[in-house]
PDB file of C-alpha atoms in Angstrom:
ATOM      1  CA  UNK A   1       0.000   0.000   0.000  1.00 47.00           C
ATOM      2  CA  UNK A   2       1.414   3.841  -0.989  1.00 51.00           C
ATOM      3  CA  UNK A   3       2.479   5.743   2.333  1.00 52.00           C
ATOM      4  CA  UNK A   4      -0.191   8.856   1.741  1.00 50.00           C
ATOM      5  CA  UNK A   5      -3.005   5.880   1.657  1.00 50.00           C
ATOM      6  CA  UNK A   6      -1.885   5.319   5.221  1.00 53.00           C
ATOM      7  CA  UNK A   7      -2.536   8.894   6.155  1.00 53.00           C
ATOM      8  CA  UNK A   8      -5.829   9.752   4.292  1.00 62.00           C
ATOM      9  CA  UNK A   9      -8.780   9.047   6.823  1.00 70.00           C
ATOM     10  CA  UNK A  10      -8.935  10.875  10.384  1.00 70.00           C
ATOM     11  CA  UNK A  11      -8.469   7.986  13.273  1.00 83.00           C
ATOM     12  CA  UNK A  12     -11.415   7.466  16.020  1.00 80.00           C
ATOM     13  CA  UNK A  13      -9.411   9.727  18.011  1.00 81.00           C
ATOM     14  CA  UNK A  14      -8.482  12.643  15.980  1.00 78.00           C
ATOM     15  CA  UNK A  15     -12.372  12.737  15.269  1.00 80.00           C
ATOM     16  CA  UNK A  16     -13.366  12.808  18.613  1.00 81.00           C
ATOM     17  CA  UNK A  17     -10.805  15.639  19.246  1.00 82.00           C
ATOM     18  CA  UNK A  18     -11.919  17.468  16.396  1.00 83.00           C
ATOM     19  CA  UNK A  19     -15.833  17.242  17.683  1.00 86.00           C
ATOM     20  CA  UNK A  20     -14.272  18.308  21.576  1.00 84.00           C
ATOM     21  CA  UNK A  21     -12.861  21.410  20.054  1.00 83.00           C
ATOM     22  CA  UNK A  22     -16.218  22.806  17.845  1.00 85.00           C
ATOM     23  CA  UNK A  23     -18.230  22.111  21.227  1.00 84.00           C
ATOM     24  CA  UNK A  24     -15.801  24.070  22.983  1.00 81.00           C
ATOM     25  CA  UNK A  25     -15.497  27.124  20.844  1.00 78.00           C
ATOM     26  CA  UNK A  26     -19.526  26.536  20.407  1.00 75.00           C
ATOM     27  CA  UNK A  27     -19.551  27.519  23.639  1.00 74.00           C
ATOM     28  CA  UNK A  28     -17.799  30.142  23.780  1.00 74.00           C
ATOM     29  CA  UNK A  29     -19.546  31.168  20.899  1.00 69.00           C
ATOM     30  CA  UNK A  30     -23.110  31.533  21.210  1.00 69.00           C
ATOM     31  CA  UNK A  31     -23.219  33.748  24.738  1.00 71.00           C
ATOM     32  CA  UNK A  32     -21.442  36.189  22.750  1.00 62.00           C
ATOM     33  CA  UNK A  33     -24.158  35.909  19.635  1.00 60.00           C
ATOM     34  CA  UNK A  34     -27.204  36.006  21.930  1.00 67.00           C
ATOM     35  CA  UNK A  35     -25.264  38.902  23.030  1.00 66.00           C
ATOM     36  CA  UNK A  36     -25.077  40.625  19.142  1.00 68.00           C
ATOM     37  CA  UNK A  37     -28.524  39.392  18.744  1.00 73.00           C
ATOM     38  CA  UNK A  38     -30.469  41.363  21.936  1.00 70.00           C
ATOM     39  CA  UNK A  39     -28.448  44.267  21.397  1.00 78.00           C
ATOM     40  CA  UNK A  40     -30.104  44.419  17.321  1.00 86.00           C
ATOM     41  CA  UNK A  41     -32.874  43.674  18.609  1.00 86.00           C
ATOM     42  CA  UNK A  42     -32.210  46.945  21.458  1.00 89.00           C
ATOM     43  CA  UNK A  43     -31.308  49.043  18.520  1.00 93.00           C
ATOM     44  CA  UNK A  44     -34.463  48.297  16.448  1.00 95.00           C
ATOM     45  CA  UNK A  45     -36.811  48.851  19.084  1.00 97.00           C
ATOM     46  CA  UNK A  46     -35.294  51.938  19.740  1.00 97.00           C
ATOM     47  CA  UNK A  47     -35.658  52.910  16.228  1.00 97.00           C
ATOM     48  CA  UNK A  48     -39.067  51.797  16.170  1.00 97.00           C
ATOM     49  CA  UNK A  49     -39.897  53.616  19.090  1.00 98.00           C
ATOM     50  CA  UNK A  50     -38.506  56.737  17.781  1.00 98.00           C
ATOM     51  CA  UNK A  51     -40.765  56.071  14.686  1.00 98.00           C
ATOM     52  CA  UNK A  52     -43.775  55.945  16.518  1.00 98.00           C
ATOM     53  CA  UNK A  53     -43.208  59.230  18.917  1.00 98.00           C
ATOM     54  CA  UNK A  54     -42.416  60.925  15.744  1.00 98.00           C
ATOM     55  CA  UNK A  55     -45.565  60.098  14.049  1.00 98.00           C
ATOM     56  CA  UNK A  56     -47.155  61.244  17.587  1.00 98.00           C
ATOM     57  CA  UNK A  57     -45.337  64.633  17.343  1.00 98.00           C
ATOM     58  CA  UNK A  58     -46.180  65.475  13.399  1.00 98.00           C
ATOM     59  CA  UNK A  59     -49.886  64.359  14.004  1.00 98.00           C
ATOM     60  CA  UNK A  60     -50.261  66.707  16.841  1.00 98.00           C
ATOM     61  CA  UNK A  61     -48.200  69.574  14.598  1.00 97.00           C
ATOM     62  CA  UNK A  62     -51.051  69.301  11.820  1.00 98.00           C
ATOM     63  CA  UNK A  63     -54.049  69.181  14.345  1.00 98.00           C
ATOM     64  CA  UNK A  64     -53.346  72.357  15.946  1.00 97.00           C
ATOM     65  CA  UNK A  65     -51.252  70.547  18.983  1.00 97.00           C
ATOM     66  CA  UNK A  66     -54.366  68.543  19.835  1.00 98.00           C
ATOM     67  CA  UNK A  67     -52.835  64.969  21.321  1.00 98.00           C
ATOM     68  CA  UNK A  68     -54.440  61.986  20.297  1.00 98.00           C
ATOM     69  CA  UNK A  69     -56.252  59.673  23.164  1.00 98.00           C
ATOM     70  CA  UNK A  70     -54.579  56.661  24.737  1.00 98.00           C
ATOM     71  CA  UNK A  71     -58.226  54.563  24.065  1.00 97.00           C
ATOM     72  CA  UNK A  72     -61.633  55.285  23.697  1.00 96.00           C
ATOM     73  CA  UNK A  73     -65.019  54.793  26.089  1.00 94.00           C
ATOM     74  CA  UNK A  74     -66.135  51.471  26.593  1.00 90.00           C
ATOM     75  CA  UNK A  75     -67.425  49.675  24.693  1.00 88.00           C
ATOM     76  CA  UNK A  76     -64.393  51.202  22.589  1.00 87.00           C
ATOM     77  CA  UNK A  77     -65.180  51.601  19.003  1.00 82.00           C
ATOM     78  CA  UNK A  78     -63.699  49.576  16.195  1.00 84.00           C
ATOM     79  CA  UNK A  79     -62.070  52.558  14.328  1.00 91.00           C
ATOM     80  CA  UNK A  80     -61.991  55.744  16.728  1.00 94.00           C
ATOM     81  CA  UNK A  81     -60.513  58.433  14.705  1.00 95.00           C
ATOM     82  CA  UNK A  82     -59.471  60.193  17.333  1.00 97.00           C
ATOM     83  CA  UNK A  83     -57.611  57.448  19.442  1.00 98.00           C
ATOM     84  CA  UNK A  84     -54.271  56.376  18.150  1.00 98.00           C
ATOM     85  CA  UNK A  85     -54.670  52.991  17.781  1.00 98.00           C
ATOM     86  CA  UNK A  86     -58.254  51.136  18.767  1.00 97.00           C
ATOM     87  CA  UNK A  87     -58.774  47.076  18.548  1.00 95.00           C
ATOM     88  CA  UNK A  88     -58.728  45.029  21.594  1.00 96.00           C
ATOM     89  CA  UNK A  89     -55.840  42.163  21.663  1.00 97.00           C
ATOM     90  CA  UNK A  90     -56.896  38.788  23.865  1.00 95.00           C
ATOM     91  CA  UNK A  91     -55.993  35.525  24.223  1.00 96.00           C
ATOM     92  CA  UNK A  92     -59.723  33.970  24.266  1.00 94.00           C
ATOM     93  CA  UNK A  93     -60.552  34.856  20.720  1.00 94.00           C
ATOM     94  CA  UNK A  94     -57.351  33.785  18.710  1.00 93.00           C
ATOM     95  CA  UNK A  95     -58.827  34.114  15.508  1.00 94.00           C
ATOM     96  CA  UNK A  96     -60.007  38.070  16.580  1.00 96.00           C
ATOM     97  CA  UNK A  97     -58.594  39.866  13.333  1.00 97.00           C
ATOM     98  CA  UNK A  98     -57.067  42.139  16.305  1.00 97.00           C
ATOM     99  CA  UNK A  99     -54.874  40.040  17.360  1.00 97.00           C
ATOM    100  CA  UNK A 100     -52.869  39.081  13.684  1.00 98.00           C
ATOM    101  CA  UNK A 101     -54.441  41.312  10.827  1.00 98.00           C
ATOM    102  CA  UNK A 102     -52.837  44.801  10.170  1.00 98.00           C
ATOM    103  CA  UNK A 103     -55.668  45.410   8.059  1.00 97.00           C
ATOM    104  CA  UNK A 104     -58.207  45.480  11.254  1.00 97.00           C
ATOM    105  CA  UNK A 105     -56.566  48.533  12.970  1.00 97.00           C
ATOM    106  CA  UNK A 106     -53.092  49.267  12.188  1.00 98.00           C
ATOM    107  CA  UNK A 107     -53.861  50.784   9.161  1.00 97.00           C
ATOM    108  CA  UNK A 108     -56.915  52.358  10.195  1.00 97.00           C
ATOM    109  CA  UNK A 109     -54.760  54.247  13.005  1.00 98.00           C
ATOM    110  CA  UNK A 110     -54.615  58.111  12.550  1.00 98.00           C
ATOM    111  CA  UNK A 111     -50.839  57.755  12.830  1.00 98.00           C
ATOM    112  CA  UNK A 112     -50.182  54.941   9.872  1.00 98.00           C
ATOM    113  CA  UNK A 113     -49.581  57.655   6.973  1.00 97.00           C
ATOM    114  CA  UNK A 114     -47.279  59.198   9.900  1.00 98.00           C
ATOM    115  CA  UNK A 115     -45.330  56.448  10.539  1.00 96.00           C
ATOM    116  CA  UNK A 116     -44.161  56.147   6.671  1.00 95.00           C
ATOM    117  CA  UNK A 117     -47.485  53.159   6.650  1.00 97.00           C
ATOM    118  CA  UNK A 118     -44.548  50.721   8.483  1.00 97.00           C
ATOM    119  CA  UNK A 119     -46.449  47.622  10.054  1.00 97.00           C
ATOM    120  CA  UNK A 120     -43.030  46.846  11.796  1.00 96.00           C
ATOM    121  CA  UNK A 121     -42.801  49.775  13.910  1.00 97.00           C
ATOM    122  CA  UNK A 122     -45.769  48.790  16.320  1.00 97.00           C
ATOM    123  CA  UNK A 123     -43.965  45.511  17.287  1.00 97.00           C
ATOM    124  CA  UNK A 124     -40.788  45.440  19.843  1.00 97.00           C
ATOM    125  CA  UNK A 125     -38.349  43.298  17.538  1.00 95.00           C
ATOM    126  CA  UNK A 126     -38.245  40.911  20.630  1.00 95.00           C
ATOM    127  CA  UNK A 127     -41.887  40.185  21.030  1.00 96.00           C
ATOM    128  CA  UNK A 128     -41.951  36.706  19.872  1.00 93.00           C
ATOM    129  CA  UNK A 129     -46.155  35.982  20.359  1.00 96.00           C
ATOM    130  CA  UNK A 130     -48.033  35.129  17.916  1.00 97.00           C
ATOM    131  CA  UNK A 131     -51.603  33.291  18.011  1.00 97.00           C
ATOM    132  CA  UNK A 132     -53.573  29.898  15.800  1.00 95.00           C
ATOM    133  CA  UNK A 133     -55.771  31.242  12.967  1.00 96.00           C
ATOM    134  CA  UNK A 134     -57.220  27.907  11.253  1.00 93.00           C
ATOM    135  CA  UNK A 135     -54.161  26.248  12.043  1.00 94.00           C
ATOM    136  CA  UNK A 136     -51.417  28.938  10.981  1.00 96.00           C
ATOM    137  CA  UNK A 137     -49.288  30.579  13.573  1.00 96.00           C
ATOM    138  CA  UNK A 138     -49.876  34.090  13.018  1.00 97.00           C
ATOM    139  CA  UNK A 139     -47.481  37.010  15.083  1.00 97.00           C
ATOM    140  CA  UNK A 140     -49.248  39.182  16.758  1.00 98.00           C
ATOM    141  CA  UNK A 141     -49.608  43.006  15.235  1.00 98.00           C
ATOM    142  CA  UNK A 142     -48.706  44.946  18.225  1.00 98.00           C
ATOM    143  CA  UNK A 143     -46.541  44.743  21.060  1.00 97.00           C
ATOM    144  CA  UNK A 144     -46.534  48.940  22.116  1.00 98.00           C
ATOM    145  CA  UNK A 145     -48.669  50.914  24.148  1.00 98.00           C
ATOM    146  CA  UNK A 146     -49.675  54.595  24.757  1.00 98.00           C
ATOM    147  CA  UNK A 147     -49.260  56.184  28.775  1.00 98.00           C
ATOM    148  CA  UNK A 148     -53.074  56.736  29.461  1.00 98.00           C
ATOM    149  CA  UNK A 149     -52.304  59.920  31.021  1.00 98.00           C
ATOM    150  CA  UNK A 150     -51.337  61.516  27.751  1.00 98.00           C
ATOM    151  CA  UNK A 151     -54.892  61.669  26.011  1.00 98.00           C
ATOM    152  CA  UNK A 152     -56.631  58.852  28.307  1.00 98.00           C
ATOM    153  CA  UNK A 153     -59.930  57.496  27.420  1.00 98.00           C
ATOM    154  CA  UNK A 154     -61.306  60.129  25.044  1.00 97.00           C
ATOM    155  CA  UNK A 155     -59.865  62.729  27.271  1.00 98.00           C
ATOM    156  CA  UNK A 156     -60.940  61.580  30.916  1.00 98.00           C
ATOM    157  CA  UNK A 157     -59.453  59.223  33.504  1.00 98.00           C
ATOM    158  CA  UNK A 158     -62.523  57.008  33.640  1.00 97.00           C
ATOM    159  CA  UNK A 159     -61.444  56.544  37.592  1.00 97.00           C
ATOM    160  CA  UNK A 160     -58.162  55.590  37.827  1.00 98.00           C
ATOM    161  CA  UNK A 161     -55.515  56.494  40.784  1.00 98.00           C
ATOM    162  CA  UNK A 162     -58.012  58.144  43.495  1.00 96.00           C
ATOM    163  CA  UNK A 163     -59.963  60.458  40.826  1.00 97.00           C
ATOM    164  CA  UNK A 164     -62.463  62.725  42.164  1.00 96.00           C
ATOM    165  CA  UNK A 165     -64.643  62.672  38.717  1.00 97.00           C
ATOM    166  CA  UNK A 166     -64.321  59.745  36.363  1.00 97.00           C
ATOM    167  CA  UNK A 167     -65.287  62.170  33.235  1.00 97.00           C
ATOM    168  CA  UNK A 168     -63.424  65.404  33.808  1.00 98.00           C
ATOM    169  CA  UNK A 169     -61.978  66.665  30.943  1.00 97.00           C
ATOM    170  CA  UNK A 170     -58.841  66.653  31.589  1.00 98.00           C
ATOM    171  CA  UNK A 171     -58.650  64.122  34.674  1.00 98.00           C
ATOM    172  CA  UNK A 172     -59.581  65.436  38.088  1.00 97.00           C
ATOM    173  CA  UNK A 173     -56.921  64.226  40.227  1.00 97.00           C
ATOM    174  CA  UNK A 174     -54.450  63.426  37.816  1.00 98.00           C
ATOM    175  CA  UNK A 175     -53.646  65.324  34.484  1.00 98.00           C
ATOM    176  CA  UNK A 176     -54.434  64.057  31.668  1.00 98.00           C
ATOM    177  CA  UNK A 177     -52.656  66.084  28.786  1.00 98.00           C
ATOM    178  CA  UNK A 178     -54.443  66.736  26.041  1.00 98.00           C
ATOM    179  CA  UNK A 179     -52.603  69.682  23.965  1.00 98.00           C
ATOM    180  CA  UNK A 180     -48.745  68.970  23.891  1.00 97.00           C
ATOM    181  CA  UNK A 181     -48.154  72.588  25.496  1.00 96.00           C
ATOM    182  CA  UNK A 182     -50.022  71.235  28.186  1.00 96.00           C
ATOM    183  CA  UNK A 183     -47.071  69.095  28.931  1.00 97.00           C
ATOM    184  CA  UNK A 184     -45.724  71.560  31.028  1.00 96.00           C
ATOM    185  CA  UNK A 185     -44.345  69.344  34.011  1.00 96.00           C
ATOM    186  CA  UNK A 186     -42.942  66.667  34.340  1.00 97.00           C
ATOM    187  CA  UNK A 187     -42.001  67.895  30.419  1.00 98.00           C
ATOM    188  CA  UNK A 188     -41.542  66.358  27.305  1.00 98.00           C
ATOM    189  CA  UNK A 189     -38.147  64.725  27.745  1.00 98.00           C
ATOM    190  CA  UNK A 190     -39.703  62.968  30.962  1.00 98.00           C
ATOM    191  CA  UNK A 191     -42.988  62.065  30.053  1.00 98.00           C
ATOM    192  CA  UNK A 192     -43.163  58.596  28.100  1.00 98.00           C
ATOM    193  CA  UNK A 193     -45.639  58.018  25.565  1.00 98.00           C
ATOM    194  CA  UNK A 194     -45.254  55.019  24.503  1.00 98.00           C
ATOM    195  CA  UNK A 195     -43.872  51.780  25.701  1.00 98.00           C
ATOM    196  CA  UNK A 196     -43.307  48.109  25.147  1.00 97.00           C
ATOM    197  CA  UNK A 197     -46.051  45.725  26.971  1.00 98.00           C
ATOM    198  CA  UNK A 198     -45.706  42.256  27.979  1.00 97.00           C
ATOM    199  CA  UNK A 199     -47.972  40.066  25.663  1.00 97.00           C
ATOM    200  CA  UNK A 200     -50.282  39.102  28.618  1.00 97.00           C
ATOM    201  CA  UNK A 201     -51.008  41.998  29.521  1.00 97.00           C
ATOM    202  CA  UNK A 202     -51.556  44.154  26.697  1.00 98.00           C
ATOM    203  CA  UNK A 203     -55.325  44.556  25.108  1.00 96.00           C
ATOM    204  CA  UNK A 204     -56.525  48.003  24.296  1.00 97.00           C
ATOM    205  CA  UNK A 205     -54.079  51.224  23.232  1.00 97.00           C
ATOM    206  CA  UNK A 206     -53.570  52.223  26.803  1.00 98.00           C
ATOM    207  CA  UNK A 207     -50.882  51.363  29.518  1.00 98.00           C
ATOM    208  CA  UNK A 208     -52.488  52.846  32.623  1.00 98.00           C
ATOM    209  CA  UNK A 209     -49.605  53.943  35.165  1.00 98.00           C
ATOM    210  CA  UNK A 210     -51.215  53.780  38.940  1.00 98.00           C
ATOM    211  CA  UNK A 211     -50.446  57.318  40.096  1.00 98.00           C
ATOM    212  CA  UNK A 212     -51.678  56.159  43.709  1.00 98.00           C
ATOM    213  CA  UNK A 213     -48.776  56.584  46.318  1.00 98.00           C
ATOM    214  CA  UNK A 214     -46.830  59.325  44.115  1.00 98.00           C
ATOM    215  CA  UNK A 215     -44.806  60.737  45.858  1.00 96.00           C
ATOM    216  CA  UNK A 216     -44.864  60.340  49.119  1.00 96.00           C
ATOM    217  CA  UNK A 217     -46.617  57.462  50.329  1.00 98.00           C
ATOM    218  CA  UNK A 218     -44.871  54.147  48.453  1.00 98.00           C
ATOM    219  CA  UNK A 219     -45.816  52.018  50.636  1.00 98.00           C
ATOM    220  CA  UNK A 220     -49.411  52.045  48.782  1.00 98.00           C
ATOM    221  CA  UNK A 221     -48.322  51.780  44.881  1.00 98.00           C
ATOM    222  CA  UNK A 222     -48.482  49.295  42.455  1.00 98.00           C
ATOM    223  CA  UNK A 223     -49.952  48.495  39.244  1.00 98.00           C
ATOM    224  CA  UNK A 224     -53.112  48.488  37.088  1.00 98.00           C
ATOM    225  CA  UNK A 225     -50.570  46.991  33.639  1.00 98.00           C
ATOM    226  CA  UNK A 226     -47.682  45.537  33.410  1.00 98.00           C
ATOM    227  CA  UNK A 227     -44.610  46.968  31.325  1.00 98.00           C
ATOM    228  CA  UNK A 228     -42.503  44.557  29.365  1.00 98.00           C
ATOM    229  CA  UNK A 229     -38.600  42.964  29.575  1.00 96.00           C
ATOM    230  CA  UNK A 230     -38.508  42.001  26.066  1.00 95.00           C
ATOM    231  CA  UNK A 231     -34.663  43.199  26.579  1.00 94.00           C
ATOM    232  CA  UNK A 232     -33.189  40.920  28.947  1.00 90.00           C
ATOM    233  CA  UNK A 233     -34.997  42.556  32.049  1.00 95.00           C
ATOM    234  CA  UNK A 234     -35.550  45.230  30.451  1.00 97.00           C
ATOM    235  CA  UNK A 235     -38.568  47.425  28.470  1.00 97.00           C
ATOM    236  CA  UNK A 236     -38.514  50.497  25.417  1.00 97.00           C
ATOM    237  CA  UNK A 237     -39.960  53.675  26.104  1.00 98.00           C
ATOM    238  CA  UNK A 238     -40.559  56.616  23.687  1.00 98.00           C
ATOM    239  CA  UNK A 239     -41.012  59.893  25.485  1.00 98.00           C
ATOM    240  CA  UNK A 240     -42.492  63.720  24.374  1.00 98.00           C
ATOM    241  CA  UNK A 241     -39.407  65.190  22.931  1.00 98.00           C
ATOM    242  CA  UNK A 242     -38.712  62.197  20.431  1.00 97.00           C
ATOM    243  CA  UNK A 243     -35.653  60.179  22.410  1.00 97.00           C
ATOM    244  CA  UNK A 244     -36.035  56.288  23.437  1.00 98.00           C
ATOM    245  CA  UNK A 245     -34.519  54.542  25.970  1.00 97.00           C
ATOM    246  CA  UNK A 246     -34.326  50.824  26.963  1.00 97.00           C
ATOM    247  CA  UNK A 247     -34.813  50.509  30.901  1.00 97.00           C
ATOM    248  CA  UNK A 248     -33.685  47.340  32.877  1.00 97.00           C
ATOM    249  CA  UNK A 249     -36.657  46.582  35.732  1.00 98.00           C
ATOM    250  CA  UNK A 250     -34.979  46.329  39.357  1.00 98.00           C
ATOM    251  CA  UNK A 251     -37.895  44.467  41.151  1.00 98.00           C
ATOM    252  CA  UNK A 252     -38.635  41.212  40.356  1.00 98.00           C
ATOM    253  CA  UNK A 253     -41.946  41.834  40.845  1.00 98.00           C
ATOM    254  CA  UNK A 254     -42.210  43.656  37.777  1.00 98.00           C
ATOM    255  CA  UNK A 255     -41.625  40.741  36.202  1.00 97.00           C
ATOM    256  CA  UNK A 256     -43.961  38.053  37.136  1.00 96.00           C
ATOM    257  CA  UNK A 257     -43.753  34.821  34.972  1.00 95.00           C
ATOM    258  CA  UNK A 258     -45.087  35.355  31.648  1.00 94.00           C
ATOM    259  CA  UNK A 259     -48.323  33.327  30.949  1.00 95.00           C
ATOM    260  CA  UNK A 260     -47.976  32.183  27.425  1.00 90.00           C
ATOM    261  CA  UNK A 261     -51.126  32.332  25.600  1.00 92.00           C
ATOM    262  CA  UNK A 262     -53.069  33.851  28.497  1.00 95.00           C
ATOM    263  CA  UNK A 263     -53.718  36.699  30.791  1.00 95.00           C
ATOM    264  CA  UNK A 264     -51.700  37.710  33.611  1.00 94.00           C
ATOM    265  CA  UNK A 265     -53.315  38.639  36.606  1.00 89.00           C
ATOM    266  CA  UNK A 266     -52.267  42.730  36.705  1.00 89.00           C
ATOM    267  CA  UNK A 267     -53.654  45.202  39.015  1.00 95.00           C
ATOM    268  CA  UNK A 268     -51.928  44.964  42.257  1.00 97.00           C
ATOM    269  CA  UNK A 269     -50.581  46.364  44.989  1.00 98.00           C
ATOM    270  CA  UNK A 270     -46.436  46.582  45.061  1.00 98.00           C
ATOM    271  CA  UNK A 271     -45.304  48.338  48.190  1.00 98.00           C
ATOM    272  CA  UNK A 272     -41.820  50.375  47.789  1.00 98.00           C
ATOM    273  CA  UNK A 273     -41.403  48.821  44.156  1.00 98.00           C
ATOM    274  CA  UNK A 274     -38.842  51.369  42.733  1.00 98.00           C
ATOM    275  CA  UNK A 275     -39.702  50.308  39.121  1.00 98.00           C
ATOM    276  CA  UNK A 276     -43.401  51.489  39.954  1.00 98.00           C
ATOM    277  CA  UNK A 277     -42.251  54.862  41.251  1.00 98.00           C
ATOM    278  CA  UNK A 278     -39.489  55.430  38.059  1.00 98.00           C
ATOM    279  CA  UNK A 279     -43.015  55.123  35.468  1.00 98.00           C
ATOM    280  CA  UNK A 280     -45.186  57.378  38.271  1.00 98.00           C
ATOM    281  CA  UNK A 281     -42.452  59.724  37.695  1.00 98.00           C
ATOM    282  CA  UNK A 282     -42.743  59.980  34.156  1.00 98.00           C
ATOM    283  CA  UNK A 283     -46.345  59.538  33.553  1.00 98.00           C
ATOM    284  CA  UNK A 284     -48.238  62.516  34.836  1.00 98.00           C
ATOM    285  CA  UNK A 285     -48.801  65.074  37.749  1.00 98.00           C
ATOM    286  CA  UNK A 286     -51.469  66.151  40.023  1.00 97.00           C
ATOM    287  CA  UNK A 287     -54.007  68.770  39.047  1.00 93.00           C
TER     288      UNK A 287
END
């Protein structure tokens, strides 16, 4: 036999060696790709975000600085005009065109010719749901939310946080901004309009911040929604003045264990939750 016929196969051995050193650089691999991967993910939220508050900002410019409303009155309309996004997302109608079809109320927002008509931008990058419509999984269209104190439902706080009169124009214990010069305090560049929401949790246009405990009593906040942590323990926010920013929750209670293709139970009490009094602090201010 030739002496390079000897040498033309890998031993058993060499093989196994071979195998031992792609698991090991595997390894050291992939923490640093789902690294690369959460921070595009970061960056295209963020740009999404920015999208969105922009849209916000030239629709208000054109309508004489009138700010659209976080949702409408129950038993919300199908397409509000003057709410910037209506539908209801829920789990216990899949096949509710809501939940999947852009068509339903995407483009029948007030802000979709604003937004450069971009389906994408109304869905953190990270927001992996999606729900069975005759047997296809189908993502869901919307993973972002509006503060309800900047428009709230058609103007009015419907309640919420200790109010004094559920249909004050306005709010009554709370503001509700309505104009964007009305967003005199906390300001523009600390008053978020829109944010990511966890997928059980989310269902009409609002996120509704519980004001109750602001500022001085913590020991009686807590929540009415629940933000997201799309971003490894962490949510996107779009504020007033245009700029987004990813913030990493410090409470695990903030972030309860998902429930996949269900509802979790929000709307409790979180005593001395810092996370609760960082959104209270850029959500509104008393009247």
């Amino acid at each position: 036999m030739p002496e390079s016929s000897k040498h033309s196969a890998f031993t058993l051995i060499e093989l196994l060696v071979v195998i031992a050193i792609i698991a090991v650089l595997a390894a050291l691999l992939l923490p640093a790709l789902d690294k690369a991967k959460l921070k595009a993910q970061g960056i295209q939220c963020m740009s999404n975000h920015k999208q969105l508050a922009l849209a916000w900002r030239l629709y208000s410019d054109d309508n004489g600085e009138k700010l659209l409303y976080a949702s409408g009155l129950w038993p919300y309309a199908s397409h509000d005009p003057d709410v910037w996004v209506s539908g209801w997302l829920n789990w216990q109608t899949p096949s509710n065109p809501s939940n999947w079809d852009i068509e339903q109320d995407i483009k029948q927002s007030p802000l979709w010719n604003y937004c450069g008509r971009a389906p994408g931008v109304w869905r953190c990058p990270a927001d992996r749901s999606s729900v069975n419509v005759n047997g296809q999984q189908m993502p869901r269209v919307r993973s972002m939310s509006m503060n309800l104190w900047v428009g709230g439902f058609r103007g009015t706080d419907q309640g919420l946080s200790g109010s004094t009169d559920p249909f004050a124009a306005g709010g009554s214990t709370w503001r509700i901004y309505l104009k964007t010069s009305d967003m005199v305090d906390p300001g523009p560049a600390r008053t978020f309009v829109f944010l990511d929401m966890r997928e059980d949790s989310i269902d009409v246009g609002n996120f509704a911040p519980d004001m109750t405990g602001w500022p001085d009593a913590p020991e009686s906040i807590g929540f009415y929604d629940l933000p997201a942590s799309y971003h490894h323990r962490a949510g996107g926010f779009s504020f007033a003045d245009g700029h987004a920013e990813i913030r990493r929750w410090r409470d695990e209670r903030t972030m309860p264990p998902l429930v996949r293709s269900g509802d979790t139970p929000d709307g409790f009490r979180s005593p001395n939750n810092v996370d609760v009094l960082w959104l209270q602090e850029r959500s509104t201010r008393r009247r």
